[in-house]
Amino acid sequence: MDRMFRVLGFWTGIFAVMFYLGDMKTTSLLFFGQTGFFVFLSYLKLSERMYIYIFGAYLTIFFVGFTYWTTFMMIPGQTAGH
């Protein structure tokens, strides 16, 4: 299970680099933070049950944040200005 968190860290790192190259600095910092979090967790050698609990908590926080952002922060019809 710890290897899957390294895989998550790898893919969030790839996304972070792509966001950085796409001039999306804030999003890239968010993904670099997630990369560090996943890689750090992968070396803790926790039980499989604990890894599942942590991943479930991560998904819950993500979905709550994403729902809040899309409901209250996004303005319908507004573009990024490009």
mmCIF file as gemmi writes it, N, C-alpha and C atoms, coordinates in Angstrom:
data_model
loop_
_atom_site.group_PDB
_atom_site.id
_atom_site.type_symbol
_atom_site.label_atom_id
_atom_site.label_alt_id
_atom_site.label_comp_id
_atom_site.label_asym_id
_atom_site.label_entity_id
_atom_site.label_seq_id
_atom_site.pdbx_PDB_ins_code
_atom_site.Cartn_x
_atom_site.Cartn_y
_atom_site.Cartn_z
_atom_site.occupancy
_atom_site.B_iso_or_equiv
_atom_site.pdbx_formal_charge
_atom_site.auth_seq_id
_atom_site.auth_asym_id
_atom_site.pdbx_PDB_model_num
ATOM 1 N N . MET Axp A 1 ? 0.822 -1.192 0 1 0 ? 1 A 1
ATOM 2 C CA . MET Axp A 1 ? 0 0 0 1 0 ? 1 A 1
ATOM 3 C C . MET Axp A 1 ? 0.87 1.261 0 1 0 ? 1 A 1
ATOM 4 N N . ASP Axp A 2 ? 2.022 1.176 0.643 1 0 ? 2 A 1
ATOM 5 C CA . ASP Axp A 2 ? 2.89 2.353 0.673 1 0 ? 2 A 1
ATOM 6 C C . ASP Axp A 2 ? 3.39 2.7 -0.725 1 0 ? 2 A 1
ATOM 7 N N . ARG Axp A 3 ? 3.528 1.705 -1.577 1 0 ? 3 A 1
ATOM 8 C CA . ARG Axp A 3 ? 3.964 1.981 -2.955 1 0 ? 3 A 1
ATOM 9 C C . ARG Axp A 3 ? 2.902 2.749 -3.728 1 0 ? 3 A 1
ATOM 10 N N . MET Axp A 4 ? 1.633 2.515 -3.417 1 0 ? 4 A 1
ATOM 11 C CA . MET Axp A 4 ? 0.572 3.253 -4.115 1 0 ? 4 A 1
ATOM 12 C C . MET Axp A 4 ? 0.617 4.737 -3.751 1 0 ? 4 A 1
ATOM 13 N N . PHE Axp A 5 ? 1.008 5.053 -2.529 1 0 ? 5 A 1
ATOM 14 C CA . PHE Axp A 5 ? 1.148 6.46 -2.164 1 0 ? 5 A 1
ATOM 15 C C . PHE Axp A 5 ? 2.34 7.088 -2.888 1 0 ? 5 A 1
ATOM 16 N N . ARG Axp A 6 ? 3.377 6.303 -3.167 1 0 ? 6 A 1
ATOM 17 C CA . ARG Axp A 6 ? 4.483 6.814 -3.986 1 0 ? 6 A 1
ATOM 18 C C . ARG Axp A 6 ? 4.022 7.054 -5.418 1 0 ? 6 A 1
ATOM 19 N N . VAL Axp A 7 ? 3.147 6.18 -5.911 1 0 ? 7 A 1
ATOM 20 C CA . VAL Axp A 7 ? 2.588 6.373 -7.248 1 0 ? 7 A 1
ATOM 21 C C . VAL Axp A 7 ? 1.737 7.65 -7.275 1 0 ? 7 A 1
ATOM 22 N N . LEU Axp A 8 ? 0.93 7.86 -6.246 1 0 ? 8 A 1
ATOM 23 C CA . LEU Axp A 8 ? 0.146 9.1 -6.153 1 0 ? 8 A 1
ATOM 24 C C . LEU Axp A 8 ? 1.072 10.312 -6.114 1 0 ? 8 A 1
ATOM 25 N N . GLY Axp A 9 ? 2.159 10.198 -5.371 1 0 ? 9 A 1
ATOM 26 C CA . GLY Axp A 9 ? 3.131 11.279 -5.323 1 0 ? 9 A 1
ATOM 27 C C . GLY Axp A 9 ? 3.769 11.543 -6.673 1 0 ? 9 A 1
ATOM 28 N N . PHE Axp A 10 ? 4.057 10.475 -7.4 1 0 ? 10 A 1
ATOM 29 C CA . PHE Axp A 10 ? 4.634 10.631 -8.741 1 0 ? 10 A 1
ATOM 30 C C . PHE Axp A 10 ? 3.672 11.379 -9.656 1 0 ? 10 A 1
ATOM 31 N N . TRP Axp A 11 ? 2.412 10.963 -9.683 1 0 ? 11 A 1
ATOM 32 C CA . TRP Axp A 11 ? 1.463 11.587 -10.604 1 0 ? 11 A 1
ATOM 33 C C . TRP Axp A 11 ? 1.116 13.012 -10.194 1 0 ? 11 A 1
ATOM 34 N N . THR Axp A 12 ? 1.006 13.284 -8.898 1 0 ? 12 A 1
ATOM 35 C CA . THR Axp A 12 ? 0.764 14.673 -8.506 1 0 ? 12 A 1
ATOM 36 C C . THR Axp A 12 ? 1.989 15.528 -8.817 1 0 ? 12 A 1
ATOM 37 N N . GLY Axp A 13 ? 3.181 14.941 -8.762 1 0 ? 13 A 1
ATOM 38 C CA . GLY Axp A 13 ? 4.386 15.671 -9.163 1 0 ? 13 A 1
ATOM 39 C C . GLY Axp A 13 ? 4.379 15.992 -10.648 1 0 ? 13 A 1
ATOM 40 N N . ILE Axp A 14 ? 3.94 15.029 -11.475 1 0 ? 14 A 1
ATOM 41 C CA . ILE Axp A 14 ? 3.827 15.275 -12.912 1 0 ? 14 A 1
ATOM 42 C C . ILE Axp A 14 ? 2.836 16.408 -13.175 1 0 ? 14 A 1
ATOM 43 N N . PHE Axp A 15 ? 1.679 16.354 -12.509 1 0 ? 15 A 1
ATOM 44 C CA . PHE Axp A 15 ? 0.685 17.41 -12.673 1 0 ? 15 A 1
ATOM 45 C C . PHE Axp A 15 ? 1.234 18.758 -12.215 1 0 ? 15 A 1
ATOM 46 N N . ALA Axp A 16 ? 1.987 18.769 -11.124 1 0 ? 16 A 1
ATOM 47 C CA . ALA Axp A 16 ? 2.555 20.017 -10.61 1 0 ? 16 A 1
ATOM 48 C C . ALA Axp A 16 ? 3.505 20.64 -11.626 1 0 ? 16 A 1
ATOM 49 N N . VAL Axp A 17 ? 4.348 19.827 -12.227 1 0 ? 17 A 1
ATOM 50 C CA . VAL Axp A 17 ? 5.272 20.344 -13.241 1 0 ? 17 A 1
ATOM 51 C C . VAL Axp A 17 ? 4.502 20.885 -14.437 1 0 ? 17 A 1
ATOM 52 N N . MET Axp A 18 ? 3.476 20.151 -14.878 1 0 ? 18 A 1
ATOM 53 C CA . MET Axp A 18 ? 2.685 20.617 -16.021 1 0 ? 18 A 1
ATOM 54 C C . MET Axp A 18 ? 1.943 21.916 -15.705 1 0 ? 18 A 1
ATOM 55 N N . PHE Axp A 19 ? 1.4 22.024 -14.496 1 0 ? 19 A 1
ATOM 56 C CA . PHE Axp A 19 ? 0.741 23.275 -14.105 1 0 ? 19 A 1
ATOM 57 C C . PHE Axp A 19 ? 1.739 24.424 -14.062 1 0 ? 19 A 1
ATOM 58 N N . TYR Axp A 20 ? 2.94 24.144 -13.576 1 0 ? 20 A 1
ATOM 59 C CA . TYR Axp A 20 ? 3.973 25.186 -13.526 1 0 ? 20 A 1
ATOM 60 C C . TYR Axp A 20 ? 4.356 25.645 -14.931 1 0 ? 20 A 1
ATOM 61 N N . LEU Axp A 21 ? 4.543 24.692 -15.821 1 0 ? 21 A 1
ATOM 62 C CA . LEU Axp A 21 ? 4.892 25.039 -17.198 1 0 ? 21 A 1
ATOM 63 C C . LEU Axp A 21 ? 3.747 25.755 -17.907 1 0 ? 21 A 1
ATOM 64 N N . GLY Axp A 22 ? 2.522 25.51 -17.466 1 0 ? 22 A 1
ATOM 65 C CA . GLY Axp A 22 ? 1.355 26.178 -18.032 1 0 ? 22 A 1
ATOM 66 C C . GLY Axp A 22 ? 1.063 27.515 -17.377 1 0 ? 22 A 1
ATOM 67 N N . ASP Axp A 23 ? 2.006 28.016 -16.579 1 0 ? 23 A 1
ATOM 68 C CA . ASP Axp A 23 ? 1.901 29.313 -15.907 1 0 ? 23 A 1
ATOM 69 C C . ASP Axp A 23 ? 0.737 29.369 -14.913 1 0 ? 23 A 1
ATOM 70 N N . MET Axp A 24 ? 0.493 28.257 -14.235 1 0 ? 24 A 1
ATOM 71 C CA . MET Axp A 24 ? -0.524 28.195 -13.184 1 0 ? 24 A 1
ATOM 72 C C . MET Axp A 24 ? 0.205 27.959 -11.864 1 0 ? 24 A 1
ATOM 73 N N . LYS Axp A 25 ? 0.839 29.002 -11.361 1 0 ? 25 A 1
ATOM 74 C CA . LYS Axp A 25 ? 1.749 28.887 -10.216 1 0 ? 25 A 1
ATOM 75 C C . LYS Axp A 25 ? 1.049 28.414 -8.942 1 0 ? 25 A 1
ATOM 76 N N . THR Axp A 26 ? -0.127 28.965 -8.647 1 0 ? 26 A 1
ATOM 77 C CA . THR Axp A 26 ? -0.821 28.598 -7.415 1 0 ? 26 A 1
ATOM 78 C C . THR Axp A 26 ? -1.221 27.126 -7.432 1 0 ? 26 A 1
ATOM 79 N N . THR Axp A 27 ? -1.746 26.67 -8.541 1 0 ? 27 A 1
ATOM 80 C CA . THR Axp A 27 ? -2.147 25.271 -8.651 1 0 ? 27 A 1
ATOM 81 C C . THR Axp A 27 ? -0.937 24.354 -8.579 1 0 ? 27 A 1
ATOM 82 N N . SER Axp A 28 ? 0.169 24.773 -9.175 1 0 ? 28 A 1
ATOM 83 C CA . SER Axp A 28 ? 1.367 23.934 -9.114 1 0 ? 28 A 1
ATOM 84 C C . SER Axp A 28 ? 1.877 23.821 -7.68 1 0 ? 28 A 1
ATOM 85 N N . LEU Axp A 29 ? 1.812 24.906 -6.913 1 0 ? 29 A 1
ATOM 86 C CA . LEU Axp A 29 ? 2.227 24.826 -5.503 1 0 ? 29 A 1
ATOM 87 C C . LEU Axp A 29 ? 1.331 23.88 -4.71 1 0 ? 29 A 1
ATOM 88 N N . LEU Axp A 30 ? 0.037 23.914 -4.989 1 0 ? 30 A 1
ATOM 89 C CA . LEU Axp A 30 ? -0.892 22.999 -4.33 1 0 ? 30 A 1
ATOM 90 C C . LEU Axp A 30 ? -0.531 21.549 -4.64 1 0 ? 30 A 1
ATOM 91 N N . PHE Axp A 31 ? -0.214 21.267 -5.891 1 0 ? 31 A 1
ATOM 92 C CA . PHE Axp A 31 ? 0.125 19.9 -6.268 1 0 ? 31 A 1
ATOM 93 C C . PHE Axp A 31 ? 1.509 19.493 -5.782 1 0 ? 31 A 1
ATOM 94 N N . PHE Axp A 32 ? 2.453 20.431 -5.707 1 0 ? 32 A 1
ATOM 95 C CA . PHE Axp A 32 ? 3.744 20.094 -5.102 1 0 ? 32 A 1
ATOM 96 C C . PHE Axp A 32 ? 3.56 19.746 -3.626 1 0 ? 32 A 1
ATOM 97 N N . GLY Axp A 33 ? 2.673 20.452 -2.946 1 0 ? 33 A 1
ATOM 98 C CA . GLY Axp A 33 ? 2.373 20.13 -1.55 1 0 ? 33 A 1
ATOM 99 C C . GLY Axp A 33 ? 1.783 18.741 -1.404 1 0 ? 33 A 1
ATOM 100 N N . GLN Axp A 34 ? 0.859 18.393 -2.299 1 0 ? 34 A 1
ATOM 101 C CA . GLN Axp A 34 ? 0.274 17.056 -2.266 1 0 ? 34 A 1
ATOM 102 C C . GLN Axp A 34 ? 1.328 15.995 -2.558 1 0 ? 34 A 1
ATOM 103 N N . THR Axp A 35 ? 2.243 16.301 -3.468 1 0 ? 35 A 1
ATOM 104 C CA . THR Axp A 35 ? 3.324 15.362 -3.783 1 0 ? 35 A 1
ATOM 105 C C . THR Axp A 35 ? 4.161 15.08 -2.543 1 0 ? 35 A 1
ATOM 106 N N . GLY Axp A 36 ? 4.559 16.127 -1.852 1 0 ? 36 A 1
ATOM 107 C CA . GLY Axp A 36 ? 5.326 15.951 -0.625 1 0 ? 36 A 1
ATOM 108 C C . GLY Axp A 36 ? 4.562 15.164 0.426 1 0 ? 36 A 1
ATOM 109 N N . PHE Axp A 37 ? 3.271 15.443 0.559 1 0 ? 37 A 1
ATOM 110 C CA . PHE Axp A 37 ? 2.419 14.744 1.521 1 0 ? 37 A 1
ATOM 111 C C . PHE Axp A 37 ? 2.355 13.255 1.213 1 0 ? 37 A 1
ATOM 112 N N . PHE Axp A 38 ? 2.116 12.905 -0.052 1 0 ? 38 A 1
ATOM 113 C CA . PHE Axp A 38 ? 1.998 11.502 -0.418 1 0 ? 38 A 1
ATOM 114 C C . PHE Axp A 38 ? 3.324 10.759 -0.273 1 0 ? 38 A 1
ATOM 115 N N . VAL Axp A 39 ? 4.408 11.38 -0.686 1 0 ? 39 A 1
ATOM 116 C CA . VAL Axp A 39 ? 5.711 10.725 -0.573 1 0 ? 39 A 1
ATOM 117 C C . VAL Axp A 39 ? 6.097 10.556 0.902 1 0 ? 39 A 1
ATOM 118 N N . PHE Axp A 40 ? 5.828 11.568 1.716 1 0 ? 40 A 1
ATOM 119 C CA . PHE Axp A 40 ? 6.094 11.466 3.147 1 0 ? 40 A 1
ATOM 120 C C . PHE Axp A 40 ? 5.316 10.302 3.767 1 0 ? 40 A 1
ATOM 121 N N . LEU Axp A 41 ? 4.033 10.208 3.439 1 0 ? 41 A 1
ATOM 122 C CA . LEU Axp A 41 ? 3.213 9.122 3.991 1 0 ? 41 A 1
ATOM 123 C C . LEU Axp A 41 ? 3.685 7.748 3.528 1 0 ? 41 A 1
ATOM 124 N N . SER Axp A 42 ? 4.213 7.687 2.324 1 0 ? 42 A 1
ATOM 125 C CA . SER Axp A 42 ? 4.598 6.379 1.793 1 0 ? 42 A 1
ATOM 126 C C . SER Axp A 42 ? 5.757 5.753 2.563 1 0 ? 42 A 1
ATOM 127 N N . TYR Axp A 43 ? 6.567 6.566 3.213 1 0 ? 43 A 1
ATOM 128 C CA . TYR Axp A 43 ? 7.713 6.038 3.955 1 0 ? 43 A 1
ATOM 129 C C . TYR Axp A 43 ? 7.431 5.823 5.442 1 0 ? 43 A 1
ATOM 130 N N . LEU Axp A 44 ? 6.193 6.006 5.882 1 0 ? 44 A 1
ATOM 131 C CA . LEU Axp A 44 ? 5.874 5.813 7.295 1 0 ? 44 A 1
ATOM 132 C C . LEU Axp A 44 ? 5.64 4.355 7.671 1 0 ? 44 A 1
ATOM 133 N N . LYS Axp A 45 ? 5.443 3.49 6.669 1 0 ? 45 A 1
ATOM 134 C CA . LYS Axp A 45 ? 5.218 2.052 6.904 1 0 ? 45 A 1
ATOM 135 C C . LYS Axp A 45 ? 4.023 1.82 7.84 1 0 ? 45 A 1
ATOM 136 N N . LEU Axp A 46 ? 2.904 2.444 7.505 1 0 ? 46 A 1
ATOM 137 C CA . LEU Axp A 46 ? 1.686 2.262 8.282 1 0 ? 46 A 1
ATOM 138 C C . LEU Axp A 46 ? 0.985 0.985 7.852 1 0 ? 46 A 1
ATOM 139 N N . SER Axp A 47 ? -0.051 0.608 8.595 1 0 ? 47 A 1
ATOM 140 C CA . SER Axp A 47 ? -0.827 -0.563 8.199 1 0 ? 47 A 1
ATOM 141 C C . SER Axp A 47 ? -1.697 -0.206 6.994 1 0 ? 47 A 1
ATOM 142 N N . GLU Axp A 48 ? -2.15 -1.236 6.291 1 0 ? 48 A 1
ATOM 143 C CA . GLU Axp A 48 ? -2.977 -1.007 5.113 1 0 ? 48 A 1
ATOM 144 C C . GLU Axp A 48 ? -4.283 -0.308 5.489 1 0 ? 48 A 1
ATOM 145 N N . ARG Axp A 49 ? -4.826 -0.663 6.631 1 0 ? 49 A 1
ATOM 146 C CA . ARG Axp A 49 ? -6.068 -0.034 7.087 1 0 ? 49 A 1
ATOM 147 C C . ARG Axp A 49 ? -5.853 1.461 7.325 1 0 ? 49 A 1
ATOM 148 N N . MET Axp A 50 ? -4.736 1.832 7.901 1 0 ? 50 A 1
ATOM 149 C CA . MET Axp A 50 ? -4.464 3.247 8.166 1 0 ? 50 A 1
ATOM 150 C C . MET Axp A 50 ? -4.279 4.02 6.869 1 0 ? 50 A 1
ATOM 151 N N . TYR Axp A 51 ? -3.608 3.404 5.885 1 0 ? 51 A 1
ATOM 152 C CA . TYR Axp A 51 ? -3.473 4.057 4.579 1 0 ? 51 A 1
ATOM 153 C C . TYR Axp A 51 ? -4.839 4.294 3.941 1 0 ? 51 A 1
ATOM 154 N N . ILE Axp A 52 ? -5.75 3.34 4.07 1 0 ? 52 A 1
ATOM 155 C CA . ILE Axp A 52 ? -7.095 3.499 3.515 1 0 ? 52 A 1
ATOM 156 C C . ILE Axp A 52 ? -7.834 4.614 4.243 1 0 ? 52 A 1
ATOM 157 N N . TYR Axp A 53 ? -7.718 4.68 5.565 1 0 ? 53 A 1
ATOM 158 C CA . TYR Axp A 53 ? -8.359 5.752 6.323 1 0 ? 53 A 1
ATOM 159 C C . TYR Axp A 53 ? -7.825 7.122 5.911 1 0 ? 53 A 1
ATOM 160 N N . ILE Axp A 54 ? -6.517 7.235 5.744 1 0 ? 54 A 1
ATOM 161 C CA . ILE Axp A 54 ? -5.917 8.51 5.35 1 0 ? 54 A 1
ATOM 162 C C . ILE Axp A 54 ? -6.38 8.903 3.954 1 0 ? 54 A 1
ATOM 163 N N . PHE Axp A 55 ? -6.428 7.922 3.039 1 0 ? 55 A 1
ATOM 164 C CA . PHE Axp A 55 ? -6.88 8.229 1.685 1 0 ? 55 A 1
ATOM 165 C C . PHE Axp A 55 ? -8.356 8.634 1.686 1 0 ? 55 A 1
ATOM 166 N N . GLY Axp A 56 ? -9.169 7.982 2.491 1 0 ? 56 A 1
ATOM 167 C CA . GLY Axp A 56 ? -10.581 8.364 2.603 1 0 ? 56 A 1
ATOM 168 C C . GLY Axp A 56 ? -10.74 9.78 3.144 1 0 ? 56 A 1
ATOM 169 N N . ALA Axp A 57 ? -9.938 10.14 4.133 1 0 ? 57 A 1
ATOM 170 C CA . ALA Axp A 57 ? -9.982 11.503 4.674 1 0 ? 57 A 1
ATOM 171 C C . ALA Axp A 57 ? -9.526 12.514 3.632 1 0 ? 57 A 1
ATOM 172 N N . TYR Axp A 58 ? -8.489 12.161 2.869 1 0 ? 58 A 1
ATOM 173 C CA . TYR Axp A 58 ? -8.001 13.034 1.795 1 0 ? 58 A 1
ATOM 174 C C . TYR Axp A 58 ? -9.098 13.27 0.757 1 0 ? 58 A 1
ATOM 175 N N . LEU Axp A 59 ? -9.787 12.209 0.332 1 0 ? 59 A 1
ATOM 176 C CA . LEU Axp A 59 ? -10.859 12.356 -0.643 1 0 ? 59 A 1
ATOM 177 C C . LEU Axp A 59 ? -12.007 13.19 -0.098 1 0 ? 59 A 1
ATOM 178 N N . THR Axp A 60 ? -12.351 13.01 1.168 1 0 ? 60 A 1
ATOM 179 C CA . THR Axp A 60 ? -13.43 13.791 1.769 1 0 ? 60 A 1
ATOM 180 C C . THR Axp A 60 ? -13.083 15.271 1.773 1 0 ? 60 A 1
ATOM 181 N N . ILE Axp A 61 ? -11.874 15.601 2.188 1 0 ? 61 A 1
ATOM 182 C CA . ILE Axp A 61 ? -11.45 17.009 2.211 1 0 ? 61 A 1
ATOM 183 C C . ILE Axp A 61 ? -11.438 17.581 0.799 1 0 ? 61 A 1
ATOM 184 N N . PHE Axp A 62 ? -10.954 16.8 -0.177 1 0 ? 62 A 1
ATOM 185 C CA . PHE Axp A 62 ? -10.926 17.272 -1.555 1 0 ? 62 A 1
ATOM 186 C C . PHE Axp A 62 ? -12.335 17.56 -2.06 1 0 ? 62 A 1
ATOM 187 N N . PHE Axp A 63 ? -13.262 16.628 -1.865 1 0 ? 63 A 1
ATOM 188 C CA . PHE Axp A 63 ? -14.607 16.809 -2.395 1 0 ? 63 A 1
ATOM 189 C C . PHE Axp A 63 ? -15.333 17.965 -1.719 1 0 ? 63 A 1
ATOM 190 N N . VAL Axp A 64 ? -15.136 18.157 -0.434 1 0 ? 64 A 1
ATOM 191 C CA . VAL Axp A 64 ? -15.743 19.3 0.248 1 0 ? 64 A 1
ATOM 192 C C . VAL Axp A 64 ? -15.162 20.606 -0.295 1 0 ? 64 A 1
ATOM 193 N N . GLY Axp A 65 ? -13.838 20.671 -0.447 1 0 ? 65 A 1
ATOM 194 C CA . GLY Axp A 65 ? -13.209 21.875 -0.99 1 0 ? 65 A 1
ATOM 195 C C . GLY Axp A 65 ? -13.612 22.145 -2.421 1 0 ? 65 A 1
ATOM 196 N N . PHE Axp A 66 ? -13.66 21.111 -3.247 1 0 ? 66 A 1
ATOM 197 C CA . PHE Axp A 66 ? -14.045 21.276 -4.647 1 0 ? 66 A 1
ATOM 198 C C . PHE Axp A 66 ? -15.493 21.734 -4.772 1 0 ? 66 A 1
ATOM 199 N N . THR Axp A 67 ? -16.372 21.141 -3.969 1 0 ? 67 A 1
ATOM 200 C CA . THR Axp A 67 ? -17.776 21.541 -4.003 1 0 ? 67 A 1
ATOM 201 C C . THR Axp A 67 ? -17.943 22.976 -3.546 1 0 ? 67 A 1
ATOM 202 N N . TYR Axp A 68 ? -17.248 23.369 -2.484 1 0 ? 68 A 1
ATOM 203 C CA . TYR Axp A 68 ? -17.313 24.757 -2.023 1 0 ? 68 A 1
ATOM 204 C C . TYR Axp A 68 ? -16.831 25.706 -3.116 1 0 ? 68 A 1
ATOM 205 N N . TRP Axp A 69 ? -15.696 25.376 -3.726 1 0 ? 69 A 1
ATOM 206 C CA . TRP Axp A 69 ? -15.116 26.25 -4.75 1 0 ? 69 A 1
ATOM 207 C C . TRP Axp A 69 ? -16.063 26.415 -5.938 1 0 ? 69 A 1
ATOM 208 N N . THR Axp A 70 ? -16.572 25.303 -6.443 1 0 ? 70 A 1
ATOM 209 C CA . THR Axp A 70 ? -17.426 25.382 -7.631 1 0 ? 70 A 1
ATOM 210 C C . THR Axp A 70 ? -18.776 26.018 -7.326 1 0 ? 70 A 1
ATOM 211 N N . THR Axp A 71 ? -19.248 25.92 -6.088 1 0 ? 71 A 1
ATOM 212 C CA . THR Axp A 71 ? -20.553 26.489 -5.748 1 0 ? 71 A 1
ATOM 213 C C . THR Axp A 71 ? -20.467 27.967 -5.414 1 0 ? 71 A 1
ATOM 214 N N . PHE Axp A 72 ? -19.494 28.37 -4.631 1 0 ? 72 A 1
ATOM 215 C CA . PHE Axp A 72 ? -19.469 29.726 -4.112 1 0 ? 72 A 1
ATOM 216 C C . PHE Axp A 72 ? -18.399 30.641 -4.719 1 0 ? 72 A 1
ATOM 217 N N . MET Axp A 73 ? -17.333 30.089 -5.29 1 0 ? 73 A 1
ATOM 218 C CA . MET Axp A 73 ? -16.23 30.928 -5.757 1 0 ? 73 A 1
ATOM 219 C C . MET Axp A 73 ? -16.22 31.142 -7.269 1 0 ? 73 A 1
ATOM 220 N N . MET Axp A 74 ? -16.691 30.154 -8.025 1 0 ? 74 A 1
ATOM 221 C CA . MET Axp A 74 ? -16.676 30.288 -9.485 1 0 ? 74 A 1
ATOM 222 C C . MET Axp A 74 ? -17.851 31.155 -9.941 1 0 ? 74 A 1
ATOM 223 N N . ILE Axp A 75 ? -17.576 32.036 -10.879 1 0 ? 75 A 1
ATOM 224 C CA . ILE Axp A 75 ? -18.61 32.883 -11.444 1 0 ? 75 A 1
ATOM 225 C C . ILE Axp A 75 ? -19.005 32.298 -12.793 1 0 ? 75 A 1
ATOM 226 N N . PRO Axp A 76 ? -20.282 31.951 -12.976 1 0 ? 76 A 1
ATOM 227 C CA . PRO Axp A 76 ? -20.695 31.324 -14.234 1 0 ? 76 A 1
ATOM 228 C C . PRO Axp A 76 ? -20.434 32.246 -15.435 1 0 ? 76 A 1
ATOM 229 N N . GLY Axp A 77 ? -19.837 31.686 -16.475 1 0 ? 77 A 1
ATOM 230 C CA . GLY Axp A 77 ? -19.579 32.428 -17.698 1 0 ? 77 A 1
ATOM 231 C C . GLY Axp A 77 ? -18.291 33.217 -17.696 1 0 ? 77 A 1
ATOM 232 N N . GLN Axp A 78 ? -17.591 33.279 -16.591 1 0 ? 78 A 1
ATOM 233 C CA . GLN Axp A 78 ? -16.344 34.029 -16.526 1 0 ? 78 A 1
ATOM 234 C C . GLN Axp A 78 ? -15.201 33.148 -17.032 1 0 ? 78 A 1
ATOM 235 N N . THR Axp A 79 ? -14.348 33.722 -17.874 1 0 ? 79 A 1
ATOM 236 C CA . THR Axp A 79 ? -13.193 32.979 -18.378 1 0 ? 79 A 1
ATOM 237 C C . THR Axp A 79 ? -11.929 33.457 -17.683 1 0 ? 79 A 1
ATOM 238 N N . ALA Axp A 80 ? -10.836 32.767 -17.945 1 0 ? 80 A 1
ATOM 239 C CA . ALA Axp A 80 ? -9.559 33.098 -17.307 1 0 ? 80 A 1
ATOM 240 C C . ALA Axp A 80 ? -8.906 34.318 -17.929 1 0 ? 80 A 1
ATOM 241 N N . GLY Axp A 81 ? -9.436 34.819 -19.038 1 0 ? 81 A 1
ATOM 242 C CA . GLY Axp A 81 ? -8.865 36.017 -19.661 1 0 ? 81 A 1
ATOM 243 C C . GLY Axp A 81 ? -7.855 35.74 -20.735 1 0 ? 81 A 1
ATOM 244 N N . HIS Axp A 82 ? -7.736 34.486 -21.17 1 0 ? 82 A 1
ATOM 245 C CA . HIS Axp A 82 ? -6.773 34.153 -22.232 1 0 ? 82 A 1
ATOM 246 C C . HIS Axp A 82 ? -7.431 34.241 -23.568 1 0 ? 82 A 1
